[in-house]
PDB file of C-alpha atoms in Angstrom:
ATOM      1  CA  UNK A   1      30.464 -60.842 -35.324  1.00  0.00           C
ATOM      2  CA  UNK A   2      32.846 -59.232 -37.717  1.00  0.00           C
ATOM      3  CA  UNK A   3      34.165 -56.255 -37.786  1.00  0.00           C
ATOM      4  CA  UNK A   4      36.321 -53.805 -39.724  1.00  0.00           C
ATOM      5  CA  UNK A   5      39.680 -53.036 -38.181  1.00  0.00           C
ATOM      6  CA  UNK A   6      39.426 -49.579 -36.647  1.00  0.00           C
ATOM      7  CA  UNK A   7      36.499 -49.194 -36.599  1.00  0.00           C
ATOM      8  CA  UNK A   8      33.961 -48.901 -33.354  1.00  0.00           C
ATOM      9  CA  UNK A   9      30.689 -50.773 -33.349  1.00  0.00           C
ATOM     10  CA  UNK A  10      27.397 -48.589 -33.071  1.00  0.00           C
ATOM     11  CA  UNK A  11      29.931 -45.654 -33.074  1.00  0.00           C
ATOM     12  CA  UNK A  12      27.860 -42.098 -33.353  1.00  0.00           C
ATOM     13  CA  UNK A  13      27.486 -40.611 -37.327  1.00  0.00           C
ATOM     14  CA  UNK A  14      28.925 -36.962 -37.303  1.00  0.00           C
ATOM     15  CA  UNK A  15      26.013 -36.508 -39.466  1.00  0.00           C
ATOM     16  CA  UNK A  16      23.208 -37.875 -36.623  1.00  0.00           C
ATOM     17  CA  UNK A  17      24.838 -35.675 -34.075  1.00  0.00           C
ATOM     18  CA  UNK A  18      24.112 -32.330 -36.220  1.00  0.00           C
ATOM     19  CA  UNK A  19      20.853 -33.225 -37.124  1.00  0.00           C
ATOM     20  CA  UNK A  20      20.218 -33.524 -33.001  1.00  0.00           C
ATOM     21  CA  UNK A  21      22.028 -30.339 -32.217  1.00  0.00           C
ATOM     22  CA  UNK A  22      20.009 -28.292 -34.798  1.00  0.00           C
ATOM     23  CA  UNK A  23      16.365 -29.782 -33.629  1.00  0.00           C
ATOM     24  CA  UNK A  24      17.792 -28.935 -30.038  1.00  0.00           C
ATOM     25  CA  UNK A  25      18.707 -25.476 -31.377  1.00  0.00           C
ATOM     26  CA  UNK A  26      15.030 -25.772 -33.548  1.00  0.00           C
ATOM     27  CA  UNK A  27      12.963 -26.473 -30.047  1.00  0.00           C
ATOM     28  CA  UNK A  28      14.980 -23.813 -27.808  1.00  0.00           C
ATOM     29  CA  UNK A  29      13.621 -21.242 -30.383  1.00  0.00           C
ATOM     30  CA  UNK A  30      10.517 -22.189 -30.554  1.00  0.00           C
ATOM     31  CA  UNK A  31       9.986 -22.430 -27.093  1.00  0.00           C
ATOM     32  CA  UNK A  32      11.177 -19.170 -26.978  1.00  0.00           C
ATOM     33  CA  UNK A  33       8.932 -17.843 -29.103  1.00  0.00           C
ATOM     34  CA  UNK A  34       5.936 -19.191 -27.215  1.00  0.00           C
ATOM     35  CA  UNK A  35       7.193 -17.742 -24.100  1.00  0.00           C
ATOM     36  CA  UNK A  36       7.254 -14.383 -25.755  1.00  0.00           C
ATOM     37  CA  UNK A  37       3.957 -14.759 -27.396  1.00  0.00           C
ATOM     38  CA  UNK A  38       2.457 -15.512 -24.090  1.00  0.00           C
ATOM     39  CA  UNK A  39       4.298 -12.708 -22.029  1.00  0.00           C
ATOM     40  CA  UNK A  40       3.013 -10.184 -24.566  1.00  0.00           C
ATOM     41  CA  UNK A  41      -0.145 -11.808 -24.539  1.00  0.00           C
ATOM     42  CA  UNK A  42      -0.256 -11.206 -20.751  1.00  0.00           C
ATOM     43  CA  UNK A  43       1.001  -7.540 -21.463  1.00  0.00           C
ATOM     44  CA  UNK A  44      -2.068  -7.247 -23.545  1.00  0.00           C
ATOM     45  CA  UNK A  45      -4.352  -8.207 -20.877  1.00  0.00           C
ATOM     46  CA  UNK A  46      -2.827  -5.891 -18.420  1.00  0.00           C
ATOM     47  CA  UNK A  47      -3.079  -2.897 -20.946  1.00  0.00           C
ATOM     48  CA  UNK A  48      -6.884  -3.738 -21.755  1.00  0.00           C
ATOM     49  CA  UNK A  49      -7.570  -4.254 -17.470  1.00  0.00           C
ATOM     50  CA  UNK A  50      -6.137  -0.684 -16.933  1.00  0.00           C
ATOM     51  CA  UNK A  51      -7.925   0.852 -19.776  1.00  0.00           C
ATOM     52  CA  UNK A  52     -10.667  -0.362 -18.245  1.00  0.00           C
ATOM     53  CA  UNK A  53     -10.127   0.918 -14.620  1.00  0.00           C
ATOM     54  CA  UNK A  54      -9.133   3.984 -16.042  1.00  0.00           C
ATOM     55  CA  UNK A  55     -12.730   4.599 -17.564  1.00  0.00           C
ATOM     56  CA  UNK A  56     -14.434   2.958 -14.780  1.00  0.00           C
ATOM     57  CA  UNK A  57     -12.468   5.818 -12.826  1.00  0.00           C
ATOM     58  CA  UNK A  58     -13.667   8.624 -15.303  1.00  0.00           C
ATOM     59  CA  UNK A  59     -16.811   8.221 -14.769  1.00  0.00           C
ATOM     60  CA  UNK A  60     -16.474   7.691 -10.831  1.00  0.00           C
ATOM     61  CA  UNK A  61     -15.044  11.320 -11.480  1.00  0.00           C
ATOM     62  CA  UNK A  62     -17.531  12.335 -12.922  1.00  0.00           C
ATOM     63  CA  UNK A  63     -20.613  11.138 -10.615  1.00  0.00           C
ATOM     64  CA  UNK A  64     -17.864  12.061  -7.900  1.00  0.00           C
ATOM     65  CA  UNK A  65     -18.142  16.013  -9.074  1.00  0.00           C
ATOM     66  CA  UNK A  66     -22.564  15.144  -8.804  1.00  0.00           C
ATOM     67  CA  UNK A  67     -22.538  14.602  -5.450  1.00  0.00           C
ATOM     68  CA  UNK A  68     -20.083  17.266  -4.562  1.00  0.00           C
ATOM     69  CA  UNK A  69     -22.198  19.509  -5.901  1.00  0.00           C
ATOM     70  CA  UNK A  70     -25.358  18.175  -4.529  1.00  0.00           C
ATOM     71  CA  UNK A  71     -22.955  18.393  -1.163  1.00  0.00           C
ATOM     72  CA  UNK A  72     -24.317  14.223  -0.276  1.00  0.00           C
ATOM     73  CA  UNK A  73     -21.574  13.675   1.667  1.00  0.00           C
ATOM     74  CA  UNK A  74     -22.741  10.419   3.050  1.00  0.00           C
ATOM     75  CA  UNK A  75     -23.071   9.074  -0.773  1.00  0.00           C
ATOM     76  CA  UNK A  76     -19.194   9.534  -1.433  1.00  0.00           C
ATOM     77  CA  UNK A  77     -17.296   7.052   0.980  1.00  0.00           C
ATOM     78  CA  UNK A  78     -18.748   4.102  -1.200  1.00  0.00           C
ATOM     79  CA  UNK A  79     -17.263   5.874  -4.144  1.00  0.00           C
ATOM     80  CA  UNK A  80     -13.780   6.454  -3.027  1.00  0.00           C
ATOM     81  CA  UNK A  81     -14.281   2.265  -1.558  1.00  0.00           C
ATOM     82  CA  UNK A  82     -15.028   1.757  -5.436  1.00  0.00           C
ATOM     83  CA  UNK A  83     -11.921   3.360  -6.466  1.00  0.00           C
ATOM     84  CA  UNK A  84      -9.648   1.856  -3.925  1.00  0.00           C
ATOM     85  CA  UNK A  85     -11.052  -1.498  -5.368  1.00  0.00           C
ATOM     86  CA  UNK A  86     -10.003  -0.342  -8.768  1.00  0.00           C
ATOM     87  CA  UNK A  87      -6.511   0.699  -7.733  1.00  0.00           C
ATOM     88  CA  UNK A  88      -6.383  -2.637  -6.124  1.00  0.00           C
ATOM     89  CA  UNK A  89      -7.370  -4.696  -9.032  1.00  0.00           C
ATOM     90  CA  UNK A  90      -4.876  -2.921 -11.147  1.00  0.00           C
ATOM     91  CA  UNK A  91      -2.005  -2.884  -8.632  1.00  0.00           C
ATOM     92  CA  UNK A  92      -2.160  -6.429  -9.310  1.00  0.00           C
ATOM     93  CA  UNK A  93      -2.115  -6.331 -12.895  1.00  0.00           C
ATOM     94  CA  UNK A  94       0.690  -4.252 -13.061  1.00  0.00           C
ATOM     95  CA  UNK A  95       2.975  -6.956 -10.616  1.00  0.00           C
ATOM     96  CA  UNK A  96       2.443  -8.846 -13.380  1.00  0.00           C
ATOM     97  CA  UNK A  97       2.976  -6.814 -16.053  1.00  0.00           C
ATOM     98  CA  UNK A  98       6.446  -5.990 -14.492  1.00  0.00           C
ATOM     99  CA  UNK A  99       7.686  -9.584 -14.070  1.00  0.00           C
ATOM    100  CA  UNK A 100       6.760 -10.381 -17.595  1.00  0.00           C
ATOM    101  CA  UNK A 101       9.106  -7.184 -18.342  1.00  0.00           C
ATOM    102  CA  UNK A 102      11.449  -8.241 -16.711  1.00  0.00           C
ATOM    103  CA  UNK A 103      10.975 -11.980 -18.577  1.00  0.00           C
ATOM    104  CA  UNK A 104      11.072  -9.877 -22.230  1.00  0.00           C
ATOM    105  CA  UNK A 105      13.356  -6.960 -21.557  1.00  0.00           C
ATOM    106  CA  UNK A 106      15.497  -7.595 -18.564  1.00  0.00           C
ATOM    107  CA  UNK A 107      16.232  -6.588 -14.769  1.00  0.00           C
ATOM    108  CA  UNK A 108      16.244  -2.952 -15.955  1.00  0.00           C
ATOM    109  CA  UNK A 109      13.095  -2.194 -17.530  1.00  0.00           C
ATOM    110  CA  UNK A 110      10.938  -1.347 -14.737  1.00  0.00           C
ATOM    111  CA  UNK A 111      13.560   1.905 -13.827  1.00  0.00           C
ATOM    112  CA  UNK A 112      11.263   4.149 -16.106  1.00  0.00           C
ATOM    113  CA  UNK A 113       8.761   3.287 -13.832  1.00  0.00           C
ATOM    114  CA  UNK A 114      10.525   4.578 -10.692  1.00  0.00           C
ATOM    115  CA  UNK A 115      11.008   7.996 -12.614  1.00  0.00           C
ATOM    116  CA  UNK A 116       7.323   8.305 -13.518  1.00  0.00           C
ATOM    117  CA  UNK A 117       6.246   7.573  -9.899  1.00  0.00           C
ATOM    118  CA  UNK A 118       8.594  10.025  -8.507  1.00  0.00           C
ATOM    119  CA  UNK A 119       7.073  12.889 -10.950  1.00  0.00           C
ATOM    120  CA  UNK A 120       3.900  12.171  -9.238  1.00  0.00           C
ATOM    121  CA  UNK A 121       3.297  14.740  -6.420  1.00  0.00           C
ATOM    122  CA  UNK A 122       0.400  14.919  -4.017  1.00  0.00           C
ATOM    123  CA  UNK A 123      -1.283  18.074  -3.208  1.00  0.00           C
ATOM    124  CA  UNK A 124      -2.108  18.507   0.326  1.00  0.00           C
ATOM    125  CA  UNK A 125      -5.182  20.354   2.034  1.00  0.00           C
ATOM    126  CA  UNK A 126      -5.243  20.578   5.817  1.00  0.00           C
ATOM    127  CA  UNK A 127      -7.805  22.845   7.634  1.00  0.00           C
ATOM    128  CA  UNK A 128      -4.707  25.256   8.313  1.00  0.00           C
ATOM    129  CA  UNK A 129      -5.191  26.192   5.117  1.00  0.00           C
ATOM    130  CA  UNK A 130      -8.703  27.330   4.592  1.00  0.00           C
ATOM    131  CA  UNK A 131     -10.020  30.593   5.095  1.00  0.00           C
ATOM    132  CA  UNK A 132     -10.633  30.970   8.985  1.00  0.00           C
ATOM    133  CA  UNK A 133     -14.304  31.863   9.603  1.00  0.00           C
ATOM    134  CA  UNK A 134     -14.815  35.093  11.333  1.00  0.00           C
ATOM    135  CA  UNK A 135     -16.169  35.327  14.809  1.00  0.00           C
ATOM    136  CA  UNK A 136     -17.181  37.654  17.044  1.00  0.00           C
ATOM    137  CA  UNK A 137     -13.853  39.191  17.993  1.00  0.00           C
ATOM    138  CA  UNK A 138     -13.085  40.133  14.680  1.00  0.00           C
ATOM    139  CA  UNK A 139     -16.140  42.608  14.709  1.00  0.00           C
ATOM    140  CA  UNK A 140     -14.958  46.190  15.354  1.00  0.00           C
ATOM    141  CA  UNK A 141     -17.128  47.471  18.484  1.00  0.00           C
ATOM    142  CA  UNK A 142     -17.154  51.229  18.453  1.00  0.00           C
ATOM    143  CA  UNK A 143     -18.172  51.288  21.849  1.00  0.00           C
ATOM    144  CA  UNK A 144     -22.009  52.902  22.932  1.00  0.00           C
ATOM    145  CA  UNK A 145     -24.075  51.244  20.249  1.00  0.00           C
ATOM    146  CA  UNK A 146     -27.714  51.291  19.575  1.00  0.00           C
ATOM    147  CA  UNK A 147     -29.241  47.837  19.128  1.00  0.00           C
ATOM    148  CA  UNK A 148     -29.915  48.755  15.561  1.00  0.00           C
ATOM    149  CA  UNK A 149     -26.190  48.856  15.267  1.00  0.00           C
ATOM    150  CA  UNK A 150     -25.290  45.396  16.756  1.00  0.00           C
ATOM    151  CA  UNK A 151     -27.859  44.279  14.800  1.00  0.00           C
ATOM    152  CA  UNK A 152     -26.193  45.288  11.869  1.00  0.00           C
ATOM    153  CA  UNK A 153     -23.147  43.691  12.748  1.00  0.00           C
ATOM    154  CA  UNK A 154     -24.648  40.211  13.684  1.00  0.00           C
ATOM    155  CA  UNK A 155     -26.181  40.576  10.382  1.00  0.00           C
ATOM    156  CA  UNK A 156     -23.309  41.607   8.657  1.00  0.00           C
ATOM    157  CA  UNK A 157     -20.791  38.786  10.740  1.00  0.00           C
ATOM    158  CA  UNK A 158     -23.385  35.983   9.740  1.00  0.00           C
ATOM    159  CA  UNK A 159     -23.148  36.815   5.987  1.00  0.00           C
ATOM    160  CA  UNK A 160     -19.376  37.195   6.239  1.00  0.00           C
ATOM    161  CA  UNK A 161     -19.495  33.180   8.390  1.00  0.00           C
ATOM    162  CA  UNK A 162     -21.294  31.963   5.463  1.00  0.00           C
ATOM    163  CA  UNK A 163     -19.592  33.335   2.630  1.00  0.00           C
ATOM    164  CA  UNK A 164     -16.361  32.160   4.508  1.00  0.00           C
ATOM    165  CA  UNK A 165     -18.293  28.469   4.754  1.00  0.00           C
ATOM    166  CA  UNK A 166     -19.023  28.467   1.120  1.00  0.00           C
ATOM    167  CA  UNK A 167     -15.607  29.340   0.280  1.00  0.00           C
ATOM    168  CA  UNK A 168     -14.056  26.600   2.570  1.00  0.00           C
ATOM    169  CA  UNK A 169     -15.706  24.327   0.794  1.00  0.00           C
ATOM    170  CA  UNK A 170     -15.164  25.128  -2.449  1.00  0.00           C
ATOM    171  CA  UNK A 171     -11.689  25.149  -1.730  1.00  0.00           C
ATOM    172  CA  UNK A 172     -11.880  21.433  -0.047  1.00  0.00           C
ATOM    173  CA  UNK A 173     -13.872  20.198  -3.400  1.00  0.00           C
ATOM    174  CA  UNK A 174     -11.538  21.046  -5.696  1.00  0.00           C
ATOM    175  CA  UNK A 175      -8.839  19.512  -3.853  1.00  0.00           C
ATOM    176  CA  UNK A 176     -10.998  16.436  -3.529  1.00  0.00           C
ATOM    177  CA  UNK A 177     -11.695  16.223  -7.525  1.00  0.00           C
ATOM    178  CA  UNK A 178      -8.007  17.244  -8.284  1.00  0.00           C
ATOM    179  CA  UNK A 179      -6.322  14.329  -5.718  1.00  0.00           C
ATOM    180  CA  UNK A 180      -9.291  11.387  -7.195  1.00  0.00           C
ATOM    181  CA  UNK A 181      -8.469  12.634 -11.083  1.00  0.00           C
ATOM    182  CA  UNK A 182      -5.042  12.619 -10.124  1.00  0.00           C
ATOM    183  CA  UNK A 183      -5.078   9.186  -8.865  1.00  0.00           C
ATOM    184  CA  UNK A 184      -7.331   7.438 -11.602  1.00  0.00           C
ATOM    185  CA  UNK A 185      -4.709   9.318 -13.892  1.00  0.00           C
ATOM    186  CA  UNK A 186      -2.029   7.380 -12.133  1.00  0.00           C
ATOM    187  CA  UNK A 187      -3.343   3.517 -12.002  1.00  0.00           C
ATOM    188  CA  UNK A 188      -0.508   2.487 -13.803  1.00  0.00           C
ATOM    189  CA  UNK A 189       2.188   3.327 -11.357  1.00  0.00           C
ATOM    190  CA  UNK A 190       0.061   2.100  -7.765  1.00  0.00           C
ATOM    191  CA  UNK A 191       2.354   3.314  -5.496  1.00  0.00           C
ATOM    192  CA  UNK A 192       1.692   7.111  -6.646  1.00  0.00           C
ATOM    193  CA  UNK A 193      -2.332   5.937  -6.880  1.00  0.00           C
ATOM    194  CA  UNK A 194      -2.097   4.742  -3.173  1.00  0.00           C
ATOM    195  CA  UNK A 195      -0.747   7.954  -2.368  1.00  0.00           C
ATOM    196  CA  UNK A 196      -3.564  10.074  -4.144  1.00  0.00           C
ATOM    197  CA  UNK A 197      -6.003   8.019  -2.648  1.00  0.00           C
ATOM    198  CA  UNK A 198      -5.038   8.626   0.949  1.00  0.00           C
ATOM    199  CA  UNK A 199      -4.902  11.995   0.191  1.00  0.00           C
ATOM    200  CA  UNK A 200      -7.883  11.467  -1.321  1.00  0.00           C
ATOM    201  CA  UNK A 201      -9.571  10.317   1.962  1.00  0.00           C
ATOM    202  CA  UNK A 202      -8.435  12.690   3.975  1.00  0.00           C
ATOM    203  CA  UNK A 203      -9.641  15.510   2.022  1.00  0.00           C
ATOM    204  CA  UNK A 204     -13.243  13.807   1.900  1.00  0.00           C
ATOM    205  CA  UNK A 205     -13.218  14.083   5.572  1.00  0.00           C
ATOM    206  CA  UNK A 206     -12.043  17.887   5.518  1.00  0.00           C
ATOM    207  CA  UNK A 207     -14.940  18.527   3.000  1.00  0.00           C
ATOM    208  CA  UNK A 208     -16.931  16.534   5.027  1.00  0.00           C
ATOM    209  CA  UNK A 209     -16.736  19.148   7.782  1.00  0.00           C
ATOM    210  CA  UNK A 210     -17.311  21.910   6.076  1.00  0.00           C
ATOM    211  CA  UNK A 211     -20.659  21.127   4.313  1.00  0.00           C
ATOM    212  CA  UNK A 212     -22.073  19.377   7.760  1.00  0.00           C
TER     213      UNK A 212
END
């Protein structure tokens, strides 16, 4: 075999090695691009699932408020079940949604989140704070009465207990709406949702009480 002094059989072309570099550089960016087409594609799906939940939720609400009117307590458990399974279903979503953040915008992009959930407060009802019902002792006795007269106040100390009742649960409704529309409002940051809905529970069980 001959060969030219200097010279390097089956040496690399300069010219070769560019054209490999640059369809190196030509794949990297377009797998790149798929990777980001795909994480916003999975962004999409997350924003469509919570949309979702968050009108499945609405109208939860709203048959929520129905039965609270209609005072079926035993209907409601299965509602708030519902809910949790929402919550759950999104809580998921949103795991997702944060690594693909994290794949698009970097280890920093989930701290707005951490500010939103903070600005979420729960409102709390305990039976401390409803409207004691009046008994017997708080009836002033002016001493020698006729029966007429303690039937008067029995009469009057019922319809005082009952207002008392309806007011109780009033209150305890409207702290069970506020805590369920609080937490459908929420979905998208779960830890403030599992919050609401605990709350959520708890006041079902002080309403609960008050219309049995």
């Amino acid at each position: 075999m001959t060969t030219t002094y200097g010279a390097t059989p089956d040496a690399e072309v300069p010219g070769e090695r560019e054209d490999d570099d640059l369809d190196e550089s030509l794949r990297n960016i377009e797998q790149a691009v798929r990777t980001a087409q795909r994480a916003f594609d999975e962004i999409g799906r997350c924003n469509r699932l919570l949309d979702h939940a968050q009108e499945s939720g609405g109208e939860a609400i709203r048959e929520l408020d129905e039965l609270l009117r209609r005072r079926e307590h035993a209907a409601v458990p299965a509602l708030l079940e519902q809910l949790d399974a929402l919550a759950a279903e999104v809580a998921r979503s949103e795991a997702d949604r944060t690594v693909v953040s994290r794949i698009l915008f970097g280890e920093d992009a989930d701290d707005e989140w951490a500010d939103v959930t903070d600005a979420w407060e729960v409102p709390r009802l305990t039976e401390d704070d409803l409207p004691r019902i009046p008994t017997v002792h708080d009836v002033e006795d002016p001493g020698d009465s006729t029966l007429e007269d303690m039937w008067e106040r029995d009469q009057a100390l019922a319809s005082r207990q009952h207002e008392v009742r309806r007011e109780r649960t009033r209150i305890a409704a409207d702290h069970l709406c506020t805590v369920t529309t609080r937490a459908v409002d929420s979905f998208g940051t779960p830890t403030a949702t599992t919050a609401l809905l605990a709350e959520a529970r708890r006041a079902y069980g002080l309403w609960a009480s008050c219309v049995r």
